[in-house]
mmCIF file of C-alpha atoms in Angstrom:
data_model
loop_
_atom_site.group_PDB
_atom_site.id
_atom_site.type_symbol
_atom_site.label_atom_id
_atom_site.label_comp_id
_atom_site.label_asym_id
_atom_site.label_seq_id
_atom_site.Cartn_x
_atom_site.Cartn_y
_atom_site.Cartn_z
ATOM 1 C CA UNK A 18 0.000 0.000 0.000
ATOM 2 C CA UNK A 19 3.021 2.224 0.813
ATOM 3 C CA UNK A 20 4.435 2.553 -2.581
ATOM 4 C CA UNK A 21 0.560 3.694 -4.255
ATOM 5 C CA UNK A 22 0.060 6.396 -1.369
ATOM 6 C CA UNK A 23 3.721 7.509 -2.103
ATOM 7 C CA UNK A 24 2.859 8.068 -5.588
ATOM 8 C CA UNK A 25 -0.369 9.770 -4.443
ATOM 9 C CA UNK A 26 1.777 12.106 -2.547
ATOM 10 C CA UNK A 27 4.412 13.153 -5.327
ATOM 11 C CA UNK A 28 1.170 14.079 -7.111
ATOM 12 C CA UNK A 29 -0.901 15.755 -4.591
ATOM 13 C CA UNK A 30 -0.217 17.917 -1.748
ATOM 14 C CA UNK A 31 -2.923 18.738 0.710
ATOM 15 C CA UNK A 32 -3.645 21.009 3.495
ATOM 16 C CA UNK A 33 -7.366 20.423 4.384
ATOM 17 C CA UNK A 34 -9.429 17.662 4.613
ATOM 18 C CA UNK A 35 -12.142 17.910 1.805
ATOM 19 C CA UNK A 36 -13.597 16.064 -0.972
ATOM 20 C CA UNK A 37 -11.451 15.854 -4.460
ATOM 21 C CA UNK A 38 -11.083 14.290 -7.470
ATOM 22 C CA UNK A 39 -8.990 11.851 -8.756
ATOM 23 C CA UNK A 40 -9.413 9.166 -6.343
ATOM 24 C CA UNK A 41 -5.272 9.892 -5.263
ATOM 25 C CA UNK A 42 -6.388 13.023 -3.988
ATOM 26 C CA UNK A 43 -9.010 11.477 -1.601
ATOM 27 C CA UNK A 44 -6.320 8.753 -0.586
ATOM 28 C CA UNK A 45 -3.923 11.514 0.368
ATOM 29 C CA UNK A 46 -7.105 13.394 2.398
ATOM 30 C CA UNK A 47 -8.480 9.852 3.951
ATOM 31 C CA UNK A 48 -4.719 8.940 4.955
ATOM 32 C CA UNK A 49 -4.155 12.561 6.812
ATOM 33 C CA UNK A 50 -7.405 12.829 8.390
ATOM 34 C CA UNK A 51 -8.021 9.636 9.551
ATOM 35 C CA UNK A 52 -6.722 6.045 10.696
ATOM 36 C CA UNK A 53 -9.135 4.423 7.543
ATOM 37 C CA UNK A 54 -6.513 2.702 6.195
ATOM 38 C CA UNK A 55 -6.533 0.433 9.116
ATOM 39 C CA UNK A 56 -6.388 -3.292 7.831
ATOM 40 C CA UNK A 57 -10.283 -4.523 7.931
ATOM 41 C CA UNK A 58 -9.558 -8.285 9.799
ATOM 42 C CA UNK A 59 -6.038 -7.801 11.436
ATOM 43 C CA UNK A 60 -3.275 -10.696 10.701
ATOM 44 C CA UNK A 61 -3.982 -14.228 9.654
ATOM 45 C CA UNK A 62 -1.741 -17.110 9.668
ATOM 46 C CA UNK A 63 -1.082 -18.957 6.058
ATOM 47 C CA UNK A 64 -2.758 -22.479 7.401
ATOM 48 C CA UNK A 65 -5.823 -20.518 8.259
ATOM 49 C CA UNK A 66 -5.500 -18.826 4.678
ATOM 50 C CA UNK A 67 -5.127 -22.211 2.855
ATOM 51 C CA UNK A 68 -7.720 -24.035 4.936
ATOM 52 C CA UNK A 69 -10.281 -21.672 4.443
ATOM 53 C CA UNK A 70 -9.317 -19.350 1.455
ATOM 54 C CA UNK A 71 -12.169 -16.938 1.587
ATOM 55 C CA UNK A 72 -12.776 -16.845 5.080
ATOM 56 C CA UNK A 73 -15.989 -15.251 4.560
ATOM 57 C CA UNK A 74 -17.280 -16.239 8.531
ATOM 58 C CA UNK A 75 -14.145 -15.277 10.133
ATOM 59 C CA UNK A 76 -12.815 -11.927 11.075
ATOM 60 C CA UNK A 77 -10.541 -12.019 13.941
ATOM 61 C CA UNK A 78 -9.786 -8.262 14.600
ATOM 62 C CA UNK A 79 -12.962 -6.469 12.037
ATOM 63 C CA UNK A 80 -11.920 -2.791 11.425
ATOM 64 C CA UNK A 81 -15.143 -0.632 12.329
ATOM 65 C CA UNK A 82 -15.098 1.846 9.680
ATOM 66 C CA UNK A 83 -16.789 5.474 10.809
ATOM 67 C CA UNK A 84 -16.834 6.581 7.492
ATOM 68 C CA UNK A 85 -17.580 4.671 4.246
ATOM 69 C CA UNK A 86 -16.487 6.903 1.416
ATOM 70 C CA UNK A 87 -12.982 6.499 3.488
ATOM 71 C CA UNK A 88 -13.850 2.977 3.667
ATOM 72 C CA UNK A 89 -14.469 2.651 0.089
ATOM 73 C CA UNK A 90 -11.523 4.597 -0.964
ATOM 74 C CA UNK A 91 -9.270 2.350 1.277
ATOM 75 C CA UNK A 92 -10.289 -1.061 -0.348
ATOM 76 C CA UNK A 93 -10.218 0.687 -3.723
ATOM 77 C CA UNK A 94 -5.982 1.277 -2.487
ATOM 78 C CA UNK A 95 -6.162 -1.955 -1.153
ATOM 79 C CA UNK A 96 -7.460 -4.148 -4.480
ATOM 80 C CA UNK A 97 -5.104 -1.344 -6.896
ATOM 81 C CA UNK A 98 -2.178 -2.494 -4.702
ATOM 82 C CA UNK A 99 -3.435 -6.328 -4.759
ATOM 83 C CA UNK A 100 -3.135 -6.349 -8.602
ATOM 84 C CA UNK A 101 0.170 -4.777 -8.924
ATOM 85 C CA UNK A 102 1.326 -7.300 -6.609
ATOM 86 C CA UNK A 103 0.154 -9.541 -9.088
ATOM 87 C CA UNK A 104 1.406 -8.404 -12.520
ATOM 88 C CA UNK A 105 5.015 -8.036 -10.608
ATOM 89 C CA UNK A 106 4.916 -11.973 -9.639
ATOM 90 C CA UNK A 107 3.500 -12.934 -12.819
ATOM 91 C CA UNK A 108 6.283 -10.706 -14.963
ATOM 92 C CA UNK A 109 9.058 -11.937 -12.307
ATOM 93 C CA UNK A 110 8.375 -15.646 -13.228
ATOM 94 C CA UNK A 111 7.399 -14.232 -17.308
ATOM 95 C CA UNK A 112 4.326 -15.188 -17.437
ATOM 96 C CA UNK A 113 1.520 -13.108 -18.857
ATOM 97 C CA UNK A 114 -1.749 -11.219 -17.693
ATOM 98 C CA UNK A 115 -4.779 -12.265 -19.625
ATOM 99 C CA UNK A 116 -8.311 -12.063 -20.634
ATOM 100 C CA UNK A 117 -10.217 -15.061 -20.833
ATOM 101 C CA UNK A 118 -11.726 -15.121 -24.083
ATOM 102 C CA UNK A 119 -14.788 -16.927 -23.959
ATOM 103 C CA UNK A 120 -16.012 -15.052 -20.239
ATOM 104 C CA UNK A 121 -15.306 -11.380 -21.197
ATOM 105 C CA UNK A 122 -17.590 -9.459 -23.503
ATOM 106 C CA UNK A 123 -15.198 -6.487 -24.360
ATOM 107 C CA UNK A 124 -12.281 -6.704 -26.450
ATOM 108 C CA UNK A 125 -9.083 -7.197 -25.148
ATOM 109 C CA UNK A 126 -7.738 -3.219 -25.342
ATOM 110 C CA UNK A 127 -11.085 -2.431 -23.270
ATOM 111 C CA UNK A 128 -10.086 -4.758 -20.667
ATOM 112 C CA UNK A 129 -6.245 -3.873 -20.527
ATOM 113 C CA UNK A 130 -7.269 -0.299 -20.239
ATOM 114 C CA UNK A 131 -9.719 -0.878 -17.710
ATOM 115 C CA UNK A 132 -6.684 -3.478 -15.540
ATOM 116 C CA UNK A 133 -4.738 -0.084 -16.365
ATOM 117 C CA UNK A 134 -6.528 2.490 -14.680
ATOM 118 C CA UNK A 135 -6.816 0.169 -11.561
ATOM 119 C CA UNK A 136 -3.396 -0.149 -11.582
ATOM 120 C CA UNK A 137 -2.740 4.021 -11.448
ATOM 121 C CA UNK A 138 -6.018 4.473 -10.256
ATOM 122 C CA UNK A 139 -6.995 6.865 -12.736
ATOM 123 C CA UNK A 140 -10.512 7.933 -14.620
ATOM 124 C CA UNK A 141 -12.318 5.928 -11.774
ATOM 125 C CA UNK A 142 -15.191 7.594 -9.349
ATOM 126 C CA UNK A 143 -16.182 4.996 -5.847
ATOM 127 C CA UNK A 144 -19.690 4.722 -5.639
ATOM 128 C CA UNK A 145 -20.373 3.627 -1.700
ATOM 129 C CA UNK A 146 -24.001 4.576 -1.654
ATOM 130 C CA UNK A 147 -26.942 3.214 -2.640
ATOM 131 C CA UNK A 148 -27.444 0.243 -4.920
ATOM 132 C CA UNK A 149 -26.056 -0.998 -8.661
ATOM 133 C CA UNK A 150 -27.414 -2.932 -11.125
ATOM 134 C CA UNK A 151 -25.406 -5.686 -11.783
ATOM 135 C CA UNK A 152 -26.694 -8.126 -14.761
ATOM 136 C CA UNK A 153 -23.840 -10.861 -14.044
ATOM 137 C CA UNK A 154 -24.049 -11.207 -10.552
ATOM 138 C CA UNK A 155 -25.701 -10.533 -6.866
ATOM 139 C CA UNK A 156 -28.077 -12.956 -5.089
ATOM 140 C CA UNK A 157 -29.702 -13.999 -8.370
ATOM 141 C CA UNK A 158 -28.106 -12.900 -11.699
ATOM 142 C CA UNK A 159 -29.489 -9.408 -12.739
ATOM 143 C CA UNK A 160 -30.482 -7.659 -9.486
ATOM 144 C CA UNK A 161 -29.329 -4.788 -7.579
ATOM 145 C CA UNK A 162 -26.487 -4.939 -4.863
ATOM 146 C CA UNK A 163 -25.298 -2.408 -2.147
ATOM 147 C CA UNK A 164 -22.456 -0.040 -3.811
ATOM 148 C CA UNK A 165 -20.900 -0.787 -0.496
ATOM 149 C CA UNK A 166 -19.373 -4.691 -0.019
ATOM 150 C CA UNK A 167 -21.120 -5.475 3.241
ATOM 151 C CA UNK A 168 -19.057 -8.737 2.890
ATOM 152 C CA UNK A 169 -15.807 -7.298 2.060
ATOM 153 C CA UNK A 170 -12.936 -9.045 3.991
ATOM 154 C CA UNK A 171 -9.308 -8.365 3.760
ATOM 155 C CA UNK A 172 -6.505 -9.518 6.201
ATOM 156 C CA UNK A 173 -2.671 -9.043 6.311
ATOM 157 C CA UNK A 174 -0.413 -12.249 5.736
ATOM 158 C CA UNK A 175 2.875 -12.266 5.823
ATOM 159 C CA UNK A 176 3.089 -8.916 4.776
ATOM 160 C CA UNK A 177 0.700 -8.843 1.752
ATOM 161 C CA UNK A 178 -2.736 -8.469 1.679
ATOM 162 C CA UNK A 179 -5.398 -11.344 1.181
ATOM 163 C CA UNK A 180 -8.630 -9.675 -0.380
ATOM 164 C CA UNK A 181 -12.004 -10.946 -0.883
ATOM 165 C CA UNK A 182 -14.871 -8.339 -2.185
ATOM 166 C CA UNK A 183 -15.960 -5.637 -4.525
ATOM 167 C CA UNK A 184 -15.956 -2.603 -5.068
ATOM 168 C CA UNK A 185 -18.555 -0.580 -7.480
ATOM 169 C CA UNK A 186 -16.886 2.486 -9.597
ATOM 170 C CA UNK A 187 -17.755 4.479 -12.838
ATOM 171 C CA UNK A 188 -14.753 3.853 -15.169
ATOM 172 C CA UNK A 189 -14.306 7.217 -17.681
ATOM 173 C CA UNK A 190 -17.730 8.149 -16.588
ATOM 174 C CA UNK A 191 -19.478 5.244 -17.739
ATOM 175 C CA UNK A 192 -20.666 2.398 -15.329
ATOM 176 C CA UNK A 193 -21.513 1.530 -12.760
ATOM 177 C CA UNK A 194 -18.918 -1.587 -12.750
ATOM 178 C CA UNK A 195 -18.681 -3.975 -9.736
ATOM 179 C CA UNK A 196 -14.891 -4.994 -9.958
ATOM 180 C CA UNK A 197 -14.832 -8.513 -8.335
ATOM 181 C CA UNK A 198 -11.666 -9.785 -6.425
ATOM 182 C CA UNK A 199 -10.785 -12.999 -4.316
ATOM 183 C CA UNK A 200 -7.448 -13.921 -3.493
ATOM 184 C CA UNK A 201 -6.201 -17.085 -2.218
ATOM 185 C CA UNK A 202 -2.468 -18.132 -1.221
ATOM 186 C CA UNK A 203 -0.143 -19.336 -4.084
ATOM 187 C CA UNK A 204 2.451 -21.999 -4.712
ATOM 188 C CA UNK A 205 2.538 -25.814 -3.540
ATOM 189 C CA UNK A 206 0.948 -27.066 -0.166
ATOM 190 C CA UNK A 207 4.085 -26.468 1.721
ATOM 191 C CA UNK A 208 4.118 -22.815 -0.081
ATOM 192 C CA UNK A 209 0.698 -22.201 0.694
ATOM 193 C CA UNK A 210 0.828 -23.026 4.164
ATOM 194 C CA UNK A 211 3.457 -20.323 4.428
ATOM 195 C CA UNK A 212 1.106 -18.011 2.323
ATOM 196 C CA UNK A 213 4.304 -17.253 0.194
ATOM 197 C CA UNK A 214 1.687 -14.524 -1.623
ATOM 198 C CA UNK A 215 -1.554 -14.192 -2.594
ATOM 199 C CA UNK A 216 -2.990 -14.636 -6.147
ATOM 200 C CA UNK A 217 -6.372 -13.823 -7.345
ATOM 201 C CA UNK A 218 -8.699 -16.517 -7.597
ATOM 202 C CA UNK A 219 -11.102 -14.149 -9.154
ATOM 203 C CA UNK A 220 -10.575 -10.961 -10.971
ATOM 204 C CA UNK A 221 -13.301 -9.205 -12.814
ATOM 205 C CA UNK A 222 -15.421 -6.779 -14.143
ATOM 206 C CA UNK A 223 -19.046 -6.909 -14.007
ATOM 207 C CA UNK A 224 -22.120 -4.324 -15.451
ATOM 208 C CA UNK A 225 -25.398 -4.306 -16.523
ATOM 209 C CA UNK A 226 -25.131 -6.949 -19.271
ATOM 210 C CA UNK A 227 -25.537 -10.424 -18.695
ATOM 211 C CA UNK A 228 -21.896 -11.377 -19.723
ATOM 212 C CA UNK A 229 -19.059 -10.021 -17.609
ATOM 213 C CA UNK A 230 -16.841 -7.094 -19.851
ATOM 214 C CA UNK A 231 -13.680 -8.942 -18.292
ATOM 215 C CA UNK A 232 -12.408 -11.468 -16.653
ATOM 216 C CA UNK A 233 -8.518 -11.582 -15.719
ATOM 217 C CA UNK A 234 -6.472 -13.960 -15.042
ATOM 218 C CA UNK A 235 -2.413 -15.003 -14.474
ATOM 219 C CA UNK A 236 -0.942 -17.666 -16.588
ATOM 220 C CA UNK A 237 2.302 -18.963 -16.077
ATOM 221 C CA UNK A 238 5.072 -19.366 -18.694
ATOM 222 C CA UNK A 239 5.155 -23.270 -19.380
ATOM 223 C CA UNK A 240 1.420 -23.400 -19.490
ATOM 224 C CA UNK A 241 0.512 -20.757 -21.829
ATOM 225 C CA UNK A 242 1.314 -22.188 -25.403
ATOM 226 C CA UNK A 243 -0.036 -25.258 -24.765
ATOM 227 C CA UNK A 244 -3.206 -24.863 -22.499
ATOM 228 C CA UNK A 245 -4.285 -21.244 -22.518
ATOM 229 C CA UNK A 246 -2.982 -19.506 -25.943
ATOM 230 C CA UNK A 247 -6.082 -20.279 -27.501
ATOM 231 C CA UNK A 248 -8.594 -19.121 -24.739
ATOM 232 C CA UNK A 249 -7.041 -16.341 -23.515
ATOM 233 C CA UNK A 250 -6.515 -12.264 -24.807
ATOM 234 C CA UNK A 251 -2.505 -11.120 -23.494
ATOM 235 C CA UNK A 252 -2.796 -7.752 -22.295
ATOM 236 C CA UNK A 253 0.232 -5.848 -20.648
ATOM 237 C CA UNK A 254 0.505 -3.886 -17.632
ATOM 238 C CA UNK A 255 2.178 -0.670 -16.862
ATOM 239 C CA UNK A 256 3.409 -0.657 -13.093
ATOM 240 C CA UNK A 257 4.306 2.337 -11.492
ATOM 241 C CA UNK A 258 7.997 3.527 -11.063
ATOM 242 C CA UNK A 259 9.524 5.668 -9.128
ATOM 243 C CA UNK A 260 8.718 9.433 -9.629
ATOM 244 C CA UNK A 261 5.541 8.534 -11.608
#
């Protein structure tokens, strides 16, 4: 999370607390003025991670948020951070981001600008009130859902961040979008034990349509010729550097 708000501050500088847009200027305001960026379940252990890899029903230490467009903003950080994480592992062992071609309805320069603007968290409004119309998902497929997760769960292991909700944004002033995420640990059972990272079980895009706009995934190098070439879109990833 430290290296995002860093970039929010070489961008932004802020002497009041008020209401600004783009979302790094409402990072930089929720960070100063508050303790929102609390994590929401406290510390886990990687065997409780593996055993139960959502771990919807448990929430040792729950972070009581007093404010929900803070909230919002800070599990908006949170996911942005989660899939820069990712990209770094995946281009570390060169493998490749993707989108799954039969699940996502947009092309694949939709989707990698979408992944894009998460990543910088840029052209992207929270919406934490009210309800969305979501055509792909909810209790039954094509109803309305609270803007705000009231199931969101995210806990620190081993350093990094295991995340399991959604958030709902406009994206370049079109939406809304419910951007789905579940992590689970990575690696072999001895690996996952340890939690050597989390990975994203889930990662996508939902609207008003029926079919899902995107749907992301991680493929390693000595899989991708021969079992996901033909399924999956490659899109690439801009990560931040240092100064940007």
């Amino acid at each position: 999370m430290s290296v995002l708000l860093a970039i929010a501050r070489t961008h932004l500088r802020l002497n009041d607390c008020y209401p600004m847009q783009p979302i790094y200027a409402l990072v930089v305001s929720a960070v100063t003025c508050s303790s929102a960026f609390a994590l929401s379940c406290g510390e886990t252990m990687g065997t409780e991670a593996i055993r139960n890899p959502w771990q919807k029903e448990t929430c040792n230490a729950p972070y009581e948020y007093s404010d929900k467009r803070k909230e919002a903003i800070r599990r908006m950080v949170t996911l942005s951070v989660s899939v820069v994480s990712e990209v770094r592992a995946v281009n570390a062992m060169n493998g490749k981001m993707g989108a799954n071609k039969l699940s996502s309805r947009k092309p694949p320069k939709w989707c990698q600008e979408f992944l894009q603007d998460i990543v910088f968290l840029e052209n992207i409004q929270l919406q934490h009130e009210g309800k969305a119309f979501i055509g792909s998902w909810g209790p039954k497929e094509g109803s309305t859902i609270d803007s705000f997760d009231p199931k969101h769960r995210d806990w620190l292991v081993n350093g990094d961040v295991l995340l399991d909700g959604y958030v709902v944004v406009k994206w370049r002033n079109e939406g809304p979008y419910m951007i789905r995420a579940t992590q689970s640990c990575s690696g072999n059972t001895e690996q996952r034990l340890a939690c050597r990272r989390p990975n994203f079980i889930f990662l996508t895009i939902h609207d008003r349509e029926e079919k899902s706009p995107c749907l992301f995934g991680a493929y390693s190098a000595d899989t991708w010729e021969w079992a996901w070439q033909k399924y999956v879109n490659e899109i690439h990833v801009r990560l931040p550097t240092a100064g940007q």
